Coordinates of C-alpha atoms and ligand atoms in Angstrom, one line a residue:
M1 CA -51.9 -151.7 70.2
T2 CA -51.0 -153.8 73.1
T3 CA -50.6 -151.2 75.8
E4 CA -51.2 -150.1 79.2
Q5 CA -53.5 -147.6 77.5
A6 CA -53.8 -144.4 79.4
T7 CA -54.6 -140.8 78.9
P8 CA -51.8 -139.3 76.9
R9 CA -49.6 -137.0 78.8
T10 CA -46.5 -135.2 77.7
R11 CA -43.1 -136.7 78.4
S12 CA -41.0 -135.1 81.1
R13 CA -38.1 -134.6 78.7
P14 CA -37.8 -134.4 74.9
L15 CA -37.5 -137.6 72.9
E16 CA -33.9 -138.1 71.8
V17 CA -33.3 -139.5 68.4
L18 CA -30.0 -140.8 66.9
I19 CA -29.8 -141.3 63.2
V20 CA -27.0 -143.4 61.7
G21 CA -26.2 -142.3 58.2
A22 CA -26.4 -138.8 56.6
G23 CA -27.4 -139.7 53.1
F24 CA -30.7 -139.1 51.4
G25 CA -32.5 -141.3 54.1
G26 CA -30.9 -139.9 57.2
I27 CA -31.4 -136.3 56.1
A28 CA -35.0 -136.9 55.1
A29 CA -35.7 -138.3 58.6
A30 CA -34.0 -135.5 60.4
L31 CA -35.9 -132.9 58.4
E32 CA -39.2 -134.6 58.9
L33 CA -38.8 -134.9 62.7
R34 CA -37.6 -131.3 63.1
R35 CA -40.5 -130.0 61.0
H36 CA -42.8 -131.7 63.5
G37 CA -41.1 -130.5 66.6
I38 CA -38.9 -133.4 67.4
T39 CA -35.6 -131.5 67.7
E40 CA -33.3 -133.6 69.9
I41 CA -31.6 -135.2 67.0
K42 CA -28.1 -136.3 66.3
L43 CA -26.8 -137.8 63.1
L44 CA -23.6 -139.9 63.0
E45 CA -22.0 -140.3 59.6
A46 CA -19.0 -142.5 58.8
A47 CA -17.9 -140.4 55.8
P48 CA -16.2 -137.0 56.2
Q49 CA -19.2 -135.3 54.5
V50 CA -22.9 -135.6 54.2
G51 CA -24.0 -137.4 51.1
G52 CA -24.0 -141.2 51.5
T53 CA -23.8 -143.0 48.2
W54 CA -23.4 -139.7 46.4
F55 CA -20.3 -139.0 48.4
Y56 CA -18.7 -142.4 47.8
N57 CA -19.6 -143.0 44.2
S58 CA -17.5 -140.5 42.3
Y59 CA -16.4 -142.6 39.4
P60 CA -16.1 -140.9 36.0
G61 CA -19.6 -140.5 34.5
A62 CA -21.3 -141.2 37.8
A63 CA -24.9 -139.9 37.6
C64 CA -28.3 -141.0 38.6
D65 CA -30.2 -142.8 35.9
V66 CA -33.4 -141.7 37.6
P67 CA -34.2 -138.2 36.3
S68 CA -33.6 -135.5 38.9
H69 CA -37.1 -134.0 38.7
L70 CA -38.1 -137.3 40.3
Y71 CA -34.8 -138.2 42.1
S72 CA -35.1 -135.2 44.6
Y73 CA -37.1 -134.5 47.7
S74 CA -40.7 -133.5 47.1
F75 CA -40.3 -130.6 49.5
A76 CA -37.1 -129.3 48.0
Q77 CA -37.8 -129.2 44.3
R78 CA -35.2 -127.5 42.1
R79 CA -35.8 -126.1 38.7
D80 CA -32.2 -125.5 37.7
W81 CA -31.0 -129.1 37.1
S82 CA -28.4 -129.0 34.3
R83 CA -29.8 -132.1 32.5
L84 CA -32.3 -134.9 32.8
C85 CA -30.2 -137.2 34.9
S86 CA -27.8 -135.1 37.0
P87 CA -24.2 -136.0 37.5
Q88 CA -22.9 -137.1 40.9
A89 CA -21.5 -133.8 41.9
E90 CA -24.7 -132.0 41.2
I91 CA -26.7 -134.5 43.3
L92 CA -24.2 -134.3 46.2
N93 CA -24.3 -130.5 46.1
Y94 CA -28.1 -130.6 46.1
L95 CA -28.3 -132.9 49.2
Q96 CA -25.7 -130.9 51.0
A97 CA -27.5 -127.7 50.3
V98 CA -30.8 -129.1 51.5
A99 CA -29.0 -130.2 54.7
R100 CA -27.4 -126.8 55.2
T101 CA -30.4 -124.6 54.4
S102 CA -32.8 -126.8 56.6
G103 CA -30.5 -126.5 59.6
V104 CA -29.8 -130.3 59.6
A105 CA -26.1 -130.1 58.7
P106 CA -24.9 -128.9 62.1
L107 CA -26.6 -131.9 63.7
V108 CA -24.3 -134.3 61.7
Q109 CA -21.2 -135.6 63.3
T110 CA -19.0 -136.8 60.3
S111 CA -16.1 -139.2 60.3
C112 CA -17.9 -141.2 63.0
R113 CA -18.5 -144.8 62.2
V114 CA -20.9 -146.6 64.5
R115 CA -19.7 -150.0 65.7
R116 CA -22.5 -151.2 67.9
C117 CA -26.0 -150.3 69.0
Q118 CA -27.3 -152.0 72.1
F119 CA -30.7 -151.6 73.7
D120 CA -30.6 -151.1 77.5
E121 CA -33.8 -152.7 78.7
T122 CA -33.8 -151.2 82.2
R123 CA -33.6 -147.6 80.9
S124 CA -35.3 -148.2 77.5
R125 CA -32.4 -146.4 75.8
W126 CA -30.2 -147.3 72.9
M127 CA -26.5 -147.2 73.7
V128 CA -24.4 -146.5 70.6
S129 CA -20.6 -147.0 70.4
T130 CA -18.4 -145.7 67.7
E131 CA -15.1 -147.0 66.2
G132 CA -13.5 -143.8 67.6
G133 CA -14.4 -145.0 71.2
E134 CA -17.3 -142.6 71.8
T135 CA -20.6 -143.6 73.3
H136 CA -24.0 -141.9 72.5
E137 CA -27.4 -142.6 74.0
A138 CA -30.9 -142.1 72.6
D139 CA -34.5 -143.1 73.1
V140 CA -34.9 -144.0 69.4
I141 CA -32.4 -145.0 66.7
I142 CA -32.9 -144.8 63.0
L143 CA -30.5 -146.8 60.9
A144 CA -30.2 -145.1 57.5
T145 CA -27.1 -146.8 56.3
G146 CA -28.4 -147.7 52.8
Q147 CA -28.4 -151.0 51.0
L148 CA -25.5 -150.3 48.7
N149 CA -22.6 -149.1 50.8
R150 CA -20.3 -152.0 51.4
P151 CA -18.3 -152.8 48.3
S152 CA -18.2 -156.4 47.3
I153 CA -15.1 -157.8 45.6
P154 CA -15.4 -161.5 44.7
P155 CA -13.0 -163.8 46.5
L156 CA -11.4 -165.1 43.3
P157 CA -8.3 -167.3 43.8
G158 CA -5.0 -165.3 43.5
R159 CA -6.6 -161.9 44.1
E160 CA -3.8 -160.9 46.5
L161 CA -1.1 -161.9 44.0
F162 CA -2.0 -159.1 41.5
A163 CA 1.0 -156.8 41.2
G164 CA -0.7 -154.0 39.4
H165 CA -3.1 -151.4 40.8
S166 CA -6.8 -152.1 41.7
F167 CA -9.8 -150.5 43.3
H168 CA -13.5 -150.8 43.6
S169 CA -15.6 -148.5 41.4
S170 CA -17.4 -147.0 44.4
R171 CA -14.0 -146.0 45.9
W172 CA -12.5 -144.6 42.7
D173 CA -8.8 -143.8 42.9
H174 CA -8.7 -140.4 41.2
D175 CA -5.0 -140.2 41.8
Y176 CA -4.4 -143.1 39.5
A177 CA -4.0 -142.0 35.8
L178 CA -5.6 -144.5 33.5
A179 CA -4.2 -142.9 30.4
G180 CA -2.1 -145.3 28.3
K181 CA -2.8 -148.2 30.7
R182 CA -4.1 -151.7 30.2
V183 CA -7.2 -151.7 32.2
A184 CA -9.6 -154.5 33.2
V185 CA -13.2 -153.8 34.4
V186 CA -14.8 -156.7 36.1
G187 CA -18.6 -156.4 36.2
T188 CA -21.2 -154.8 33.9
G189 CA -23.9 -153.4 36.2
A190 CA -25.3 -149.9 36.6
S191 CA -22.0 -148.4 37.7
A192 CA -19.8 -150.0 35.0
V193 CA -22.1 -148.9 32.2
Q194 CA -21.6 -145.3 33.4
F195 CA -17.8 -145.3 33.6
V196 CA -16.8 -147.7 30.9
P197 CA -17.2 -145.2 28.0
H198 CA -15.0 -142.7 30.0
V199 CA -12.3 -145.4 30.7
A200 CA -12.4 -146.5 27.1
R201 CA -11.5 -143.0 26.0
Q202 CA -8.4 -142.9 28.3
A203 CA -7.0 -146.4 28.6
A204 CA -4.7 -147.8 25.9
E205 CA -6.6 -151.1 26.2
L206 CA -9.7 -151.9 28.1
T207 CA -11.0 -155.4 28.7
V208 CA -14.5 -155.7 30.2
F209 CA -15.3 -159.0 31.9
Q210 CA -19.0 -159.7 31.7
R211 CA -20.6 -162.6 33.7
T212 CA -24.2 -161.8 32.7
A213 CA -25.5 -159.6 30.0
N214 CA -28.0 -156.8 30.9
W215 CA -31.1 -155.4 29.3
M216 CA -30.4 -151.8 28.2
L217 CA -32.5 -148.9 27.2
P218 CA -31.4 -145.5 25.8
R219 CA -30.2 -142.6 27.8
R220 CA -28.5 -139.7 26.1
N221 CA -28.7 -137.2 28.8
R222 CA -27.6 -134.1 27.0
V223 CA -27.2 -130.8 28.9
Y224 CA -30.5 -128.8 28.7
S225 CA -30.4 -126.0 26.2
P226 CA -30.6 -122.5 27.6
L227 CA -34.1 -122.2 26.3
V228 CA -35.3 -125.4 28.0
R229 CA -33.6 -124.4 31.2
R230 CA -35.3 -121.0 31.1
L231 CA -38.7 -122.6 30.4
I232 CA -38.3 -125.0 33.3
E233 CA -37.2 -122.2 35.6
R234 CA -39.9 -119.7 34.7
L235 CA -42.9 -122.0 34.3
P236 CA -43.1 -124.1 37.5
W237 CA -45.9 -126.3 36.2
I238 CA -43.5 -127.8 33.6
Q239 CA -41.5 -129.2 36.5
A240 CA -44.6 -130.5 38.2
I241 CA -45.8 -132.2 35.0
R242 CA -42.4 -133.7 34.3
R243 CA -42.2 -135.1 37.8
R244 CA -45.7 -136.7 37.5
W245 CA -44.9 -138.0 34.0
L246 CA -41.6 -139.5 35.2
F247 CA -43.4 -141.1 38.2
Y248 CA -45.8 -142.9 35.9
Y249 CA -43.0 -143.9 33.5
C250 CA -41.2 -145.5 36.4
E251 CA -44.3 -147.2 37.5
S252 CA -44.7 -148.6 33.9
L253 CA -41.2 -150.3 34.4
T254 CA -42.5 -152.0 37.5
L255 CA -45.6 -153.0 35.6
A256 CA -43.4 -154.7 33.0
I257 CA -41.4 -156.4 35.7
R258 CA -44.6 -157.6 37.4
H259 CA -46.0 -158.9 34.1
P260 CA -43.0 -160.5 32.3
R261 CA -45.1 -162.4 29.8
T262 CA -47.0 -159.5 28.4
L263 CA -45.8 -155.9 29.0
G264 CA -42.4 -157.3 30.0
R265 CA -42.1 -159.0 26.7
A266 CA -42.9 -155.7 24.9
F267 CA -40.3 -153.8 26.9
G268 CA -37.8 -156.6 26.1
L269 CA -38.5 -156.2 22.4
R270 CA -38.0 -152.5 22.7
A271 CA -34.7 -153.0 24.5
K272 CA -33.6 -155.7 22.0
A273 CA -34.3 -153.3 19.1
F274 CA -32.3 -150.6 20.8
M275 CA -29.4 -152.9 21.6
H276 CA -29.5 -154.3 18.0
S277 CA -29.2 -150.7 16.7
Q278 CA -26.2 -150.0 18.9
L279 CA -24.3 -153.2 18.1
P280 CA -24.0 -153.7 14.4
D281 CA -21.3 -156.4 14.9
A282 CA -23.2 -159.8 15.2
A283 CA -20.5 -161.5 17.4
L284 CA -20.4 -158.7 19.9
R285 CA -24.2 -158.4 19.9
A286 CA -24.5 -162.1 20.7
K287 CA -22.3 -161.7 23.7
A288 CA -24.0 -158.6 25.0
M289 CA -27.6 -159.7 24.6
P290 CA -29.3 -161.0 27.7
D291 CA -31.2 -164.3 27.7
Y292 CA -33.5 -163.9 30.8
A293 CA -36.7 -162.0 31.5
F294 CA -36.6 -158.2 31.1
G295 CA -36.3 -156.6 34.5
C296 CA -35.0 -159.6 36.4
K297 CA -31.8 -157.7 37.1
R298 CA -31.8 -153.9 37.1
V299 CA -32.5 -152.5 33.6
L300 CA -29.6 -150.3 32.6
F301 CA -29.9 -146.9 30.8
S302 CA -27.1 -145.8 28.5
S303 CA -26.7 -144.8 24.9
H304 CA -22.9 -144.8 25.3
Y305 CA -22.0 -148.1 26.9
L306 CA -22.6 -150.5 24.0
P307 CA -20.9 -148.4 21.4
A308 CA -17.9 -148.2 23.7
L309 CA -17.6 -152.0 23.6
A310 CA -17.2 -151.8 19.8
L311 CA -14.1 -149.4 20.0
P312 CA -10.9 -150.9 18.7
N313 CA -9.1 -150.7 22.1
V314 CA -12.0 -152.4 23.9
E315 CA -12.6 -156.1 24.3
L316 CA -15.7 -157.7 25.9
V317 CA -14.8 -161.1 27.5
T318 CA -17.6 -163.4 28.5
E319 CA -15.4 -166.4 29.4
P320 CA -15.7 -166.9 33.2
I321 CA -12.8 -165.7 35.3
A322 CA -10.8 -168.6 36.7
A323 CA -8.3 -166.7 38.8
V324 CA -6.4 -163.4 39.3
T325 CA -2.7 -163.8 38.7
E326 CA 0.4 -161.6 39.4
R327 CA 0.1 -160.2 35.8
G328 CA -3.6 -160.0 35.4
I329 CA -6.7 -162.2 35.0
K330 CA -6.9 -165.8 33.8
T331 CA -10.2 -167.1 32.3
E332 CA -11.5 -170.6 32.4
D333 CA -10.3 -171.3 28.8
G334 CA -6.7 -170.9 30.2
Q335 CA -6.0 -167.5 28.6
E336 CA -4.2 -165.0 30.8
R337 CA -4.4 -161.3 30.0
G338 CA -2.0 -158.8 31.6
F339 CA -3.2 -155.6 33.1
D340 CA -1.8 -152.5 34.8
C341 CA -5.1 -151.9 36.7
I342 CA -8.2 -153.9 37.6
I343 CA -11.4 -152.0 38.4
W344 CA -13.8 -154.1 40.4
S345 CA -17.3 -153.0 39.5
T346 CA -18.7 -156.0 41.3
G347 CA -21.4 -154.4 43.3
F348 CA -22.2 -154.3 47.0
R349 CA -22.9 -156.7 49.9
A350 CA -26.5 -155.7 49.6
S351 CA -28.3 -158.4 51.5
E352 CA -26.2 -157.8 54.7
F353 CA -28.0 -154.5 55.4
V354 CA -26.7 -152.8 58.5
A355 CA -23.6 -155.1 58.9
P356 CA -20.9 -154.9 60.1
M357 CA -22.5 -152.7 62.7
G358 CA -23.6 -154.9 65.6
V359 CA -27.2 -154.3 66.7
V360 CA -28.4 -155.9 69.9
G361 CA -32.1 -155.6 70.8
A362 CA -34.2 -156.7 73.8
G363 CA -33.1 -159.9 75.5
G364 CA -29.6 -159.6 74.0
K365 CA -30.9 -160.6 70.6
E366 CA -28.5 -159.9 67.7
L367 CA -30.1 -158.5 64.6
S368 CA -27.7 -160.6 62.4
D369 CA -29.0 -163.7 64.2
V370 CA -32.6 -162.7 63.6
W371 CA -31.8 -162.2 60.0
R372 CA -29.7 -165.4 59.6
N373 CA -32.2 -166.9 57.1
G374 CA -32.7 -163.6 55.3
A375 CA -33.4 -160.0 56.4
H376 CA -37.0 -159.0 56.9
A377 CA -38.8 -156.1 58.5
H378 CA -42.4 -154.8 58.6
L379 CA -42.6 -152.4 55.6
G380 CA -38.8 -152.5 55.7
L381 CA -38.9 -150.4 58.8
T382 CA -39.4 -152.3 62.0
V383 CA -38.3 -155.6 63.5
P384 CA -39.8 -157.4 66.5
G385 CA -37.5 -157.6 69.4
F386 CA -35.8 -154.2 68.5
P387 CA -37.9 -151.6 70.3
S388 CA -37.7 -148.0 69.1
L389 CA -35.4 -149.0 66.3
F390 CA -36.3 -148.0 62.7
L391 CA -34.6 -148.9 59.4
M392 CA -34.6 -146.7 56.3
Y393 CA -34.0 -148.4 52.9
G394 CA -34.3 -151.6 54.9
P395 CA -35.3 -155.1 53.6
N396 CA -37.6 -155.1 50.6
T397 CA -37.7 -151.4 50.0
N398 CA -35.4 -151.1 47.0
T399 CA -37.1 -150.1 43.8
S400 CA -36.2 -151.5 40.3
G401 CA -38.3 -149.0 38.5
G402 CA -38.8 -145.9 40.7
S403 CA -37.1 -143.3 42.7
I404 CA -35.8 -144.4 46.2
I405 CA -36.4 -140.8 47.4
F406 CA -40.2 -141.5 47.4
Y407 CA -39.6 -144.5 49.7
L408 CA -37.3 -142.6 52.0
E409 CA -39.8 -139.7 52.4
A410 CA -42.6 -142.2 53.1
Q411 CA -40.4 -143.9 55.7
A412 CA -39.5 -140.6 57.3
A413 CA -43.1 -139.7 57.7
Y414 CA -44.0 -143.1 59.0
I415 CA -41.3 -143.0 61.7
R416 CA -42.3 -139.4 62.6
Q417 CA -45.9 -140.7 63.2
A418 CA -44.6 -143.5 65.4
L419 CA -42.5 -141.1 67.4
E420 CA -45.5 -138.8 67.9
H421 CA -47.2 -141.6 69.7
L422 CA -44.1 -142.0 72.0
R423 CA -43.9 -138.3 72.5
T424 CA -47.4 -137.7 73.5
G425 CA -48.0 -141.0 75.4
R426 CA -46.5 -142.2 78.6
F427 CA -44.5 -144.9 76.9
A428 CA -40.8 -145.4 76.4
R429 CA -40.8 -148.0 73.7
V430 CA -42.6 -148.8 70.5
E431 CA -42.2 -152.2 69.0
V432 CA -43.8 -154.0 66.0
L433 CA -45.9 -157.0 67.0
A434 CA -44.2 -160.3 65.9
E435 CA -47.3 -161.6 64.1
V436 CA -47.8 -158.3 62.2
E437 CA -44.2 -158.4 60.9
A438 CA -44.4 -162.2 60.1
E439 CA -47.6 -161.6 58.1
S440 CA -46.3 -158.6 56.2
D441 CA -43.1 -160.5 55.4
R442 CA -45.1 -163.5 54.1
A443 CA -47.3 -161.2 52.0
T444 CA -44.3 -159.4 50.6
Q445 CA -42.5 -162.6 49.6
E446 CA -45.7 -164.0 48.1
R447 CA -46.0 -161.0 45.7
F448 CA -42.8 -162.0 43.9
A449 CA -44.4 -165.1 42.5
G450 CA -44.8 -164.8 38.7
T451 CA -42.8 -161.6 38.4
A452 CA -39.6 -161.2 36.4
W453 CA -37.6 -160.8 39.7
T454 CA -37.8 -164.6 40.2
G455 CA -36.3 -165.3 36.7
C456 CA -32.5 -165.1 37.3
D457 CA -29.8 -164.6 39.9
S458 CA -29.4 -160.9 41.0
W459 CA -28.1 -158.9 43.9
Y460 CA -31.8 -158.6 45.1
L461 CA -31.5 -162.2 46.3
D462 CA -29.7 -163.4 49.4
G463 CA -27.7 -166.6 49.7
Q464 CA -30.9 -168.6 50.0
G465 CA -32.5 -167.1 46.9
R466 CA -34.9 -165.0 48.9
N467 CA -35.6 -161.5 47.5
V468 CA -34.6 -159.3 50.5
A469 CA -33.9 -156.1 48.6
N470 CA -36.9 -155.2 46.5
W471 CA -40.4 -153.9 47.2
P472 CA -42.5 -156.3 45.0
G473 CA -44.9 -153.6 43.8
Y474 CA -45.3 -150.0 42.8
M475 CA -44.2 -146.8 44.4
R476 CA -47.8 -145.8 44.9
E477 CA -48.5 -149.0 46.8
Y478 CA -45.6 -148.4 49.2
L479 CA -46.7 -144.9 49.8
A480 CA -50.2 -146.1 50.5
A481 CA -48.9 -148.9 52.9
T482 CA -46.9 -146.5 54.9
R483 CA -49.1 -143.3 54.8
A484 CA -50.7 -143.9 58.1
F485 CA -48.8 -145.5 61.0
D486 CA -51.2 -148.0 62.6
P487 CA -50.7 -148.1 66.4
A488 CA -52.6 -151.4 66.5
E489 CA -49.6 -153.1 64.8
Y490 CA -47.3 -152.0 67.6
S491 CA -46.9 -152.5 71.3
F492 CA -46.2 -149.5 73.4
T493 CA -44.5 -150.3 76.7
G494 CA -42.1 -149.0 79.3
Ligands
NAP1 P1 -24.1 -154.6 40.4 O1 -25.3 -154.1 39.6 O2 -24.3 -155.5 41.5 O3 -23.1 -155.2 39.3 C1 -22.1 -156.0 39.7 C2 -21.5 -156.7 38.5 O4 -20.4 -157.4 38.9 C3 -22.5 -157.6 37.7 O5 -22.3 -157.4 36.4 C4 -22.0 -159.0 38.2 O6 -22.3 -160.0 37.3 C5 -20.5 -158.7 38.3 N1 -19.9 -159.7 39.1 C6 -20.1 -159.9 40.4 N2 -19.3 -160.9 40.9 C7 -18.6 -161.3 39.8 C8 -17.6 -162.3 39.5 N3 -17.2 -163.1 40.5 N4 -17.1 -162.5 38.3 C9 -17.5 -161.7 37.3 N5 -18.4 -160.7 37.5 C10 -18.9 -160.5 38.7 O7 -23.2 -153.4 41.0 P2 -23.2 -151.8 40.5 O8 -23.1 -151.7 39.1 O9 -22.3 -151.1 41.4 O10 -24.7 -151.4 40.8 C11 -25.3 -151.7 42.1 C12 -26.6 -151.0 42.2 O11 -26.4 -149.7 42.5 C13 -27.5 -150.9 41.0 O12 -28.2 -152.1 40.7 C14 -28.3 -149.8 41.3 O13 -29.4 -150.1 42.1 C15 -27.4 -148.9 42.0 N6 -26.8 -147.9 41.1 C16 -27.6 -147.0 40.6 C17 -27.2 -146.1 39.6 C18 -28.1 -145.1 39.1 O14 -27.8 -144.4 38.2 N7 -29.3 -144.9 39.7 C19 -25.8 -146.1 39.2 C20 -25.0 -147.1 39.7 C21 -25.5 -148.0 40.7 P3 -23.7 -160.8 37.5 O15 -24.8 -159.9 36.8 O16 -23.5 -162.0 36.8 O17 -24.0 -161.0 38.9

């Protein structure tokens, strides 16, 4: 710790904390701080409700492919989930109920999009302005805006010419009836595999444009029988054992990704056998089978997606898209297909993190400039030059195998420990040391070598091919790395 070390003394006024984003991350942070006596908290949320990604992603079939016994807060375990992987509405209700019952909900100001956060060096305060023209101030800001919140639609030539209807899968237009329509879905990632079987049942014709095939594993996700539900509800240890088992199952996925030549190959064979069984048609199978290392892109879980591709009203197109036309989509072989609706399931601008929000730190430094060559942060949480600013689900904290809730809880506890140092000390700012952050970034990047993550293009990589999204190891390693905030890695000033 580079400090003017002194005998700790209590601050003259309570520490004020502003959290941007009221999804799983922001709510976890608010809860953790309140539980430890930091109560001057405000959350600003762009959406009209608490929920983050679970508010926005309401496409048909939206669910979390991470089982709910794991994809839930450790301190708010529920034993009445309807099935293994809960649907979107159930997860949204869960998160909103946690926010309500914990007293965090009233601290959230919804429909409030933050435009800019600027550090005032003379006062050691963050000044936050919103699109609605409001200004807020705080000693500390926590940016919990998520990695997957800005829809990305590829800038294909002619996109503006399309005369039909179109929308992004994360902003589903529930007022548009797909029944009887000719529908195109562009993209075949985790979102598309969930809604394609539903769209296939409604649309007259469905054309799925696939750029890259995906590794798939089964997920039936039936509703729990009344007997199973009763057992889970009455015998709490069943829940605990399931959670633990799922934790290690997820860690085994990471193990496979970290060891692509051994366990990764075995997982690949398992996935291939499953896909083979789901796709009896050889031509369709050849199109849908990936040709890169298992786990390089996110592995997808569905027992319904591949059979949907074989339905008579569904076509899988692998010819690259050349342009969008007034009628529909033209592929590079010159074929034009007409559509009434195009659904862009083309992912998110994941590597831009907090953008388009402007963040200006000490010395007028713009965070977007600091991250010009790729986002980086110590443990995904702190950036030199940005005092008393914390990120949640920041750079290199995504998980390909595990539950993001584990990471968010770990981050919340780490931030709380940092703030306890501010609260009890005589300091106004806490800032990670530049050499600590540089070294942790170097070590993080080094750990990708030899893993499946380096074997293909994916949304984990930024424009320069640097993996800015994923934690390169196991959940347990991230928990260990963040368990104890180390004041020696930070400067305390002001
Ligand atoms: P995504 O995984 O990024 O998929 C985007 C899709 O669009 C890919 O198939 C991509 O092809 C395709 N694409 C992009 N640009 C294209 C172009 N110009 N032409 C043709 N195809 C194009 O997005 P997502 O499905 O929304 O999922 C994003 C992430 O959200 C997931 O990886 C996951 O972390 C999370 N998610 C989680 C769940 C869950 O159940 N837990 C559910 C949904 C989403 P390429 O592969 O060739 O790039």
